[in-house]
Amino acid sequence: MEDCYLPQDSLFLGFDCSTQSMKATVLDSNLKIVTSEIVSFDSELPHYKTKDGVYRDPCVDGRIVSPTLMWVEALDLILKRLVKLKLDFGKIVAVSGSGQQHGSVYWKNGSLAKLTLLDSKRAMVDQLGDAFSIKESPIWMDSSSTQQCKEIEKAVGGALELSRLSGSRAHERYAGPQIRKIFEMQPEVYRDTERISLVSSFMASLLIGAYACIDETDGAGMNLMDIKRRTWCKIALQATAPGLEKRLGKLAPAHAVAGFIAPYFVERFHFNKNCLVVQWSGDNPNSLAGLTINTPGDLAISLGTSDTVFGITSDPQPSLEGHVFPNPVDTEGYMVMLVYKNGSLTREDVRNCYADKSWEVFSTYLQQTPPLNGGKIGFYYKEHEILPPLPAGLHRYILENFTGDILDGLSEREVEEFDPPSEVRALIEGQFLSMRAHAERCGMPSPKRIIATGGASANLSILNSIASIFGCDVYTVQRPDSASLGAALRAAHGWLCNERGSFVPISCMYMDKLEKTSLSCKLSATAGDRELVTRYGLLMKKRVEIENCLVQKLGRW
Ligand code: XUL
């Protein structure tokens, strides 16, 4: 245990390059937060003209991208902010980060030289303007590659076979189908690409001034990696595009060192030249680290732009709805995850339409309405949904003759709208009933404890609904930004593994002293009564039946 101590007076920096912002969190050697910063893309980099950090293409259905250079500029800006906060960069011994998962970056032939030779006197953004063969990176919200998903699944032997191999069936937002789309629709652009990075490995590349490897956990979000072997999967590569392996470079474990910090950052921000850059990974895997999840039965619910549900298991089942990644903080085991695209932006939309644009009113409505919502069930999709794969739209149903006792066998009637308080409850119950149903369906262990994070985890009424629906206690973390906190923790972990020359379990850094770190959780909502949990189980079954009909009628697949 001795060896797990981090050097006194050292600092660890974690970033989160997410959809709407870039965040940074600095931890000290006791894993306490020293400082944090945020740059919001829409308001602080307005010249990119993004809305919610993205461009929604009005001409191509489902195409959603972000300007790659915006992330480059955001990195310089957030570091400048940290200078203003008087952060002592010289004390930072390791840096890591989270990238929104699946988004991909296309480096143009000849760009490595530009990256290696960045001049610290000029901003990076002015030097990398011409470094990308595609200037707008496809991101996780994109749903424009359905055709390519079908082609890839067919070539590898079907959706379930691809899920068995790569951890997921083909998903439009995954990098593999996006790469295939580029190869098919813009072959000259594909030819002019020397390297393809994920957002995570892209940011790590900027920091080391060379192409960083893709880490094995985020790499599993591409439909290209063999999750058991943690190597590129030949059959998936062939099904995607020719000459892909050389463009992807090598894979590396998440705890590996990507390289030393590049001279650009040493000269411009006064980092120590020995500062290590630990592999970046995806935001959800890093949140798993930040929430200190390492026991099956702990379930995380992250309520952000996307809502995600995740936990760990040693025995993942291939499924059509869930995603399996190698455990980001261990050399063994897997992370299992569900993803919903209609997260905070959809909650905001319902708040704006039915709750006077106020979270207070939203919460009051949730408290005023009875659990089970008088049999009112709603599906609210502001965007194309991932789980289930349905187009944008609203669907509302009332269960006929609902008394609250027996829900099984009741028929439903479609309606135009509910009264405003019921709209709010239908949204919230719908979101969490769907999570409970799909988590059960893809074999996640029944949760003993839920840890909620992300913006909406600050809302106690929402947490109470989660506790009643899942029937277990809900904990929250001190801070909602678990992805950048997890990245800083992983920076420390990578530093330690490097120092020791071999892998060390991450928990040895915080075991027995969790409450003294920034990683501690607090009990925020207690489990609902068992009878209500059973009734919610029946409502959930009804909801799944309706959902299946909607998918059959309107689904993209
Ligand atoms: C995960 C996913 C999203 C993004 C959000 O599969 O698509 O949660 O990671 O940044």
XYZ file of C-alpha atoms in Angstrom, residues 72 75-76 107 111-129 131 205-210 262-265 267-268:
36
model
C -8.093 23.100 -30.401
C -7.681 23.836 -25.056
C -5.536 26.965 -25.341
C -5.707 14.406 -39.989
C -0.078 17.018 -40.683
C 2.155 15.150 -38.285
C 4.941 17.597 -39.125
C 2.695 20.559 -38.215
C 1.763 18.925 -34.947
C 5.338 18.137 -34.015
C 6.581 21.622 -34.807
C 4.004 23.815 -33.093
C 5.435 27.250 -32.356
C 4.670 28.278 -28.776
C 4.552 31.960 -29.725
C 1.492 31.478 -31.891
C -1.831 29.961 -30.881
C -2.280 26.318 -31.940
C -5.504 27.158 -33.706
C -3.630 29.428 -36.136
C -1.143 26.682 -36.942
C -3.517 23.743 -37.410
C -6.085 25.463 -39.646
C -4.329 20.067 -40.694
C -2.130 14.110 -29.646
C -2.244 17.904 -29.255
C -0.710 17.594 -25.800
C 2.167 15.305 -26.812
C 2.775 16.952 -30.195
C 2.521 13.598 -32.021
C 4.974 18.829 -25.888
C 7.387 21.809 -25.863
C 4.504 24.063 -27.011
C 2.881 23.680 -23.569
C 7.090 27.102 -23.260
C 3.629 28.675 -23.390
